[in-house]
Amino acid sequence: FGVRPHSLAGLPGILFAPLLHGSFSHLISNSLPLMVLGTGMLYLYPNSALNVIPAVYLGPGLAVWLFGRPPLHIGASGLIYGLAIYILISGIIRRDTRAVSASMLVFFLYGTLLWGFLPNQTSISWETHLIAALIGLVLAFLFRNLDIPPRKRYARGDKANGNGDHLSS
């Protein structure tokens, strides 16, 4: 049920491949990052998450089916790459405190993901990683105006204008 590029039998893999893993260690290595990034995505960007999560879940599988190498592609690493890049880039372009903090945390925890873009091991689907990251990058720019927290406004008395009205700054 993994993605088999250019094969009709591989089409169901677009839906099922992120749920399949080659070993228990493969499952565990994807589980913690997926929980951390998924929680961060749902907490920081709840409106964007409704679009981003399905796109980085299905998009890489479809693109790998169309353009990928012949071997079977399985695992949730595409979802991880897409979410990590979305959170990282969103923090850079939005420049609000929460987004920047999340961006720095993602870079600190998952900065080594950048090595996954390189075709250095034939058993790793670098195509899935690269395509998912590109999808996350594009979506970060497309949804940059969603989920922006309101600016904090502080009321304070202004005695200079003589009436003691509260002004917001």
PDB file of C-alpha atoms in Angstrom:
ATOM      1  CA  PHE A   1       0.000   0.000   0.000  1.00  0.00           C
ATOM      2  CA  GLY A   2       2.952   2.357  -0.374  1.00  0.00           C
ATOM      3  CA  VAL A   3       3.434   4.792  -3.237  1.00  0.00           C
ATOM      4  CA  ARG A   4       4.668   2.958  -6.319  1.00  0.00           C
ATOM      5  CA  PRO A   5       5.503   5.646  -8.897  1.00  0.00           C
ATOM      6  CA  HIS A   6       3.910   5.378 -12.334  1.00  0.00           C
ATOM      7  CA  SER A   7       1.852   2.313 -11.341  1.00  0.00           C
ATOM      8  CA  LEU A   8      -1.921   2.137 -10.992  1.00  0.00           C
ATOM      9  CA  ALA A   9      -1.400  -0.290  -8.107  1.00  0.00           C
ATOM     10  CA  GLY A  10       0.612   2.451  -6.375  1.00  0.00           C
ATOM     11  CA  LEU A  11      -2.199   5.042  -6.389  1.00  0.00           C
ATOM     12  CA  PRO A  12      -3.696   3.909  -3.035  1.00  0.00           C
ATOM     13  CA  GLY A  13      -0.262   4.586  -1.565  1.00  0.00           C
ATOM     14  CA  ILE A  14      -0.913   8.317  -1.891  1.00  0.00           C
ATOM     15  CA  LEU A  15      -3.464   7.884   0.898  1.00  0.00           C
ATOM     16  CA  PHE A  16      -1.892   5.040   2.889  1.00  0.00           C
ATOM     17  CA  ALA A  17       1.898   5.486   2.612  1.00  0.00           C
ATOM     18  CA  PRO A  18       2.189   7.992   5.507  1.00  0.00           C
ATOM     19  CA  LEU A  19       0.588   5.378   7.770  1.00  0.00           C
ATOM     20  CA  LEU A  20       3.025   2.602   6.788  1.00  0.00           C
ATOM     21  CA  HIS A  21       6.543   2.121   8.129  1.00  0.00           C
ATOM     22  CA  GLY A  22       9.265  -0.381   7.335  1.00  0.00           C
ATOM     23  CA  SER A  23      10.148  -1.189  10.930  1.00  0.00           C
ATOM     24  CA  PHE A  24       9.318  -0.321  14.499  1.00  0.00           C
ATOM     25  CA  SER A  25      12.294   2.035  14.682  1.00  0.00           C
ATOM     26  CA  HIS A  26      11.058   3.793  11.530  1.00  0.00           C
ATOM     27  CA  LEU A  27       7.654   4.250  13.186  1.00  0.00           C
ATOM     28  CA  ILE A  28       9.186   5.590  16.401  1.00  0.00           C
ATOM     29  CA  SER A  29      11.538   7.958  14.550  1.00  0.00           C
ATOM     30  CA  ASN A  30       8.523   9.524  12.821  1.00  0.00           C
ATOM     31  CA  SER A  31       6.146   9.534  15.807  1.00  0.00           C
ATOM     32  CA  LEU A  32       7.791  12.052  18.153  1.00  0.00           C
ATOM     33  CA  PRO A  33       8.492  14.706  15.494  1.00  0.00           C
ATOM     34  CA  LEU A  34       4.974  14.252  14.141  1.00  0.00           C
ATOM     35  CA  MET A  35       3.472  14.780  17.600  1.00  0.00           C
ATOM     36  CA  VAL A  36       5.617  17.855  18.300  1.00  0.00           C
ATOM     37  CA  LEU A  37       5.089  19.463  14.890  1.00  0.00           C
ATOM     38  CA  GLY A  38       1.417  18.509  14.685  1.00  0.00           C
ATOM     39  CA  THR A  39       0.732  19.975  18.116  1.00  0.00           C
ATOM     40  CA  GLY A  40       2.650  23.146  17.232  1.00  0.00           C
ATOM     41  CA  MET A  41       0.777  23.466  13.971  1.00  0.00           C
ATOM     42  CA  LEU A  42      -2.642  23.015  15.559  1.00  0.00           C
ATOM     43  CA  TYR A  43      -1.844  25.396  18.421  1.00  0.00           C
ATOM     44  CA  LEU A  44      -0.132  28.201  16.502  1.00  0.00           C
ATOM     45  CA  TYR A  45      -1.918  28.014  13.167  1.00  0.00           C
ATOM     46  CA  PRO A  46      -5.361  26.427  13.682  1.00  0.00           C
ATOM     47  CA  ASN A  47      -6.931  27.996  10.579  1.00  0.00           C
ATOM     48  CA  SER A  48      -3.948  27.258   8.346  1.00  0.00           C
ATOM     49  CA  ALA A  49      -3.731  23.706   9.689  1.00  0.00           C
ATOM     50  CA  LEU A  50      -7.042  22.886   8.012  1.00  0.00           C
ATOM     51  CA  ASN A  51      -5.326  23.396   4.653  1.00  0.00           C
ATOM     52  CA  VAL A  52      -1.676  22.649   5.393  1.00  0.00           C
ATOM     53  CA  ILE A  53      -2.048  19.216   7.000  1.00  0.00           C
ATOM     54  CA  PRO A  54      -4.072  17.672   4.142  1.00  0.00           C
ATOM     55  CA  ALA A  55      -1.765  19.283   1.561  1.00  0.00           C
ATOM     56  CA  VAL A  56       1.444  17.929   3.119  1.00  0.00           C
ATOM     57  CA  TYR A  57      -0.243  14.574   3.737  1.00  0.00           C
ATOM     58  CA  LEU A  58      -1.466  14.008   0.178  1.00  0.00           C
ATOM     59  CA  GLY A  59       0.684  16.326  -1.972  1.00  0.00           C
ATOM     60  CA  PRO A  60       4.041  14.575  -1.621  1.00  0.00           C
ATOM     61  CA  GLY A  61       2.508  11.173  -2.341  1.00  0.00           C
ATOM     62  CA  LEU A  62       0.874  12.458  -5.505  1.00  0.00           C
ATOM     63  CA  ALA A  63       4.055  14.179  -6.686  1.00  0.00           C
ATOM     64  CA  VAL A  64       6.184  11.112  -5.905  1.00  0.00           C
ATOM     65  CA  TRP A  65       3.700   8.920  -7.786  1.00  0.00           C
ATOM     66  CA  LEU A  66       4.046  11.229 -10.792  1.00  0.00           C
ATOM     67  CA  PHE A  67       7.795  11.934 -10.700  1.00  0.00           C
ATOM     68  CA  GLY A  68       9.480   9.595  -8.173  1.00  0.00           C
ATOM     69  CA  ARG A  69      12.003   6.795  -8.543  1.00  0.00           C
ATOM     70  CA  PRO A  70      10.635   3.260  -8.985  1.00  0.00           C
ATOM     71  CA  PRO A  71      11.063   1.843  -5.465  1.00  0.00           C
ATOM     72  CA  LEU A  72       8.242   1.745  -2.937  1.00  0.00           C
ATOM     73  CA  HIS A  73       7.838   4.917  -0.849  1.00  0.00           C
ATOM     74  CA  ILE A  74       6.402   4.661   2.696  1.00  0.00           C
ATOM     75  CA  GLY A  75       6.446   6.618   5.964  1.00  0.00           C
ATOM     76  CA  ALA A  76       5.271   9.878   7.477  1.00  0.00           C
ATOM     77  CA  SER A  77       8.494  11.784   6.928  1.00  0.00           C
ATOM     78  CA  GLY A  78       6.907  13.831   4.153  1.00  0.00           C
ATOM     79  CA  LEU A  79       4.339  15.093   6.624  1.00  0.00           C
ATOM     80  CA  ILE A  80       7.135  15.918   9.067  1.00  0.00           C
ATOM     81  CA  TYR A  81       9.142  17.827   6.459  1.00  0.00           C
ATOM     82  CA  GLY A  82       6.113  19.773   5.268  1.00  0.00           C
ATOM     83  CA  LEU A  83       5.064  20.801   8.780  1.00  0.00           C
ATOM     84  CA  ALA A  84       8.610  21.624   9.895  1.00  0.00           C
ATOM     85  CA  ILE A  85       9.276  23.888   6.918  1.00  0.00           C
ATOM     86  CA  TYR A  86       5.840  25.511   7.241  1.00  0.00           C
ATOM     87  CA  ILE A  87       6.437  26.366  10.908  1.00  0.00           C
ATOM     88  CA  LEU A  88      10.034  27.461  10.264  1.00  0.00           C
ATOM     89  CA  ILE A  89       9.215  29.755   7.336  1.00  0.00           C
ATOM     90  CA  SER A  90       6.020  31.089   8.953  1.00  0.00           C
ATOM     91  CA  GLY A  91       8.036  32.267  11.940  1.00  0.00           C
ATOM     92  CA  ILE A  92      10.491  34.046   9.694  1.00  0.00           C
ATOM     93  CA  ILE A  93       7.926  35.862   7.556  1.00  0.00           C
ATOM     94  CA  ARG A  94       5.281  36.613  10.223  1.00  0.00           C
ATOM     95  CA  ARG A  95       7.684  38.021  12.818  1.00  0.00           C
ATOM     96  CA  ASP A  96       5.329  37.762  15.778  1.00  0.00           C
ATOM     97  CA  THR A  97       6.823  36.493  19.031  1.00  0.00           C
ATOM     98  CA  ARG A  98       5.045  33.128  19.096  1.00  0.00           C
ATOM     99  CA  ALA A  99       5.810  32.319  15.470  1.00  0.00           C
ATOM    100  CA  VAL A 100       9.472  33.292  15.779  1.00  0.00           C
ATOM    101  CA  SER A 101       9.833  31.231  18.961  1.00  0.00           C
ATOM    102  CA  ALA A 102       8.277  28.201  17.279  1.00  0.00           C
ATOM    103  CA  SER A 103      10.473  28.732  14.233  1.00  0.00           C
ATOM    104  CA  MET A 104      13.624  28.820  16.372  1.00  0.00           C
ATOM    105  CA  LEU A 105      12.547  25.715  18.276  1.00  0.00           C
ATOM    106  CA  VAL A 106      11.842  23.802  15.055  1.00  0.00           C
ATOM    107  CA  PHE A 107      15.219  24.812  13.655  1.00  0.00           C
ATOM    108  CA  PHE A 108      16.967  23.770  16.871  1.00  0.00           C
ATOM    109  CA  LEU A 109      15.172  20.417  17.105  1.00  0.00           C
ATOM    110  CA  TYR A 110      14.917  19.510  13.420  1.00  0.00           C
ATOM    111  CA  GLY A 111      17.583  21.533  11.636  1.00  0.00           C
ATOM    112  CA  THR A 112      19.296  18.315  10.589  1.00  0.00           C
ATOM    113  CA  LEU A 113      16.288  17.542   8.406  1.00  0.00           C
ATOM    114  CA  LEU A 114      18.061  19.542   5.713  1.00  0.00           C
ATOM    115  CA  TRP A 115      20.269  16.506   5.042  1.00  0.00           C
ATOM    116  CA  GLY A 116      17.159  14.543   4.059  1.00  0.00           C
ATOM    117  CA  PHE A 117      16.810  16.595   0.865  1.00  0.00           C
ATOM    118  CA  LEU A 118      19.957  15.030  -0.541  1.00  0.00           C
ATOM    119  CA  PRO A 119      19.868  11.723  -2.430  1.00  0.00           C
ATOM    120  CA  ASN A 120      22.513  10.129  -0.198  1.00  0.00           C
ATOM    121  CA  GLN A 121      20.769   6.803   0.592  1.00  0.00           C
ATOM    122  CA  THR A 122      18.789   4.805  -1.936  1.00  0.00           C
ATOM    123  CA  SER A 123      16.511   3.423   0.807  1.00  0.00           C
ATOM    124  CA  ILE A 124      15.303   6.898   1.843  1.00  0.00           C
ATOM    125  CA  SER A 125      12.720   8.756  -0.223  1.00  0.00           C
ATOM    126  CA  TRP A 126      14.480  12.088  -0.521  1.00  0.00           C
ATOM    127  CA  GLU A 127      11.918  13.012  -3.194  1.00  0.00           C
ATOM    128  CA  THR A 128       9.139  12.876  -0.603  1.00  0.00           C
ATOM    129  CA  HIS A 129      11.192  15.046   1.764  1.00  0.00           C
ATOM    130  CA  LEU A 130      11.995  17.648  -0.871  1.00  0.00           C
ATOM    131  CA  ILE A 131       8.487  17.860  -2.317  1.00  0.00           C
ATOM    132  CA  ALA A 132       6.873  18.074   1.134  1.00  0.00           C
ATOM    133  CA  ALA A 133       9.288  20.837   2.145  1.00  0.00           C
ATOM    134  CA  LEU A 134       8.483  22.779  -1.032  1.00  0.00           C
ATOM    135  CA  ILE A 135       4.764  22.390  -0.336  1.00  0.00           C
ATOM    136  CA  GLY A 136       5.313  23.647   3.229  1.00  0.00           C
ATOM    137  CA  LEU A 137       7.328  26.594   1.911  1.00  0.00           C
ATOM    138  CA  VAL A 138       4.707  27.619  -0.642  1.00  0.00           C
ATOM    139  CA  LEU A 139       1.869  27.256   1.872  1.00  0.00           C
ATOM    140  CA  ALA A 140       3.738  29.356   4.451  1.00  0.00           C
ATOM    141  CA  PHE A 141       3.719  32.237   1.980  1.00  0.00           C
ATOM    142  CA  LEU A 142       0.151  31.627   0.826  1.00  0.00           C
ATOM    143  CA  PHE A 143      -1.268  31.531   4.355  1.00  0.00           C
ATOM    144  CA  ARG A 144       0.979  34.177   5.919  1.00  0.00           C
ATOM    145  CA  ASN A 145      -2.034  36.375   6.711  1.00  0.00           C
ATOM    146  CA  LEU A 146      -4.002  33.637   8.482  1.00  0.00           C
ATOM    147  CA  ASP A 147      -3.715  32.984  12.206  1.00  0.00           C
ATOM    148  CA  ILE A 148      -1.929  36.222  13.022  1.00  0.00           C
ATOM    149  CA  PRO A 149      -2.511  36.920  16.709  1.00  0.00           C
ATOM    150  CA  PRO A 150      -3.974  40.335  17.473  1.00  0.00           C
ATOM    151  CA  ARG A 151      -1.502  42.907  18.666  1.00  0.00           C
ATOM    152  CA  LYS A 152      -1.680  43.597  22.353  1.00  0.00           C
ATOM    153  CA  ARG A 153      -3.082  47.000  23.089  1.00  0.00           C
ATOM    154  CA  TYR A 154      -2.394  48.651  26.373  1.00  0.00           C
ATOM    155  CA  ALA A 155      -4.747  51.285  27.766  1.00  0.00           C
ATOM    156  CA  ARG A 156      -3.155  54.065  29.735  1.00  0.00           C
ATOM    157  CA  GLY A 157      -4.284  57.396  31.017  1.00  0.00           C
ATOM    158  CA  ASP A 158      -2.895  60.369  29.193  1.00  0.00           C
ATOM    159  CA  LYS A 159      -2.865  63.396  31.431  1.00  0.00           C
ATOM    160  CA  ALA A 160      -1.202  65.533  28.764  1.00  0.00           C
ATOM    161  CA  ASN A 161      -4.388  66.037  26.798  1.00  0.00           C
ATOM    162  CA  GLY A 162      -6.187  67.146  29.955  1.00  0.00           C
ATOM    163  CA  ASN A 163      -9.205  64.893  29.733  1.00  0.00           C
ATOM    164  CA  GLY A 164      -7.765  61.648  31.142  1.00  0.00           C
ATOM    165  CA  ASP A 165      -9.060  59.595  28.218  1.00  0.00           C
ATOM    166  CA  HIS A 166      -7.583  56.155  27.795  1.00  0.00           C
ATOM    167  CA  LEU A 167      -5.594  55.870  24.635  1.00  0.00           C
ATOM    168  CA  SER A 168      -4.527  52.682  22.906  1.00  0.00           C
ATOM    169  CA  SER A 169      -1.116  52.441  21.416  1.00  0.00           C
TER     170      SER A 169
END
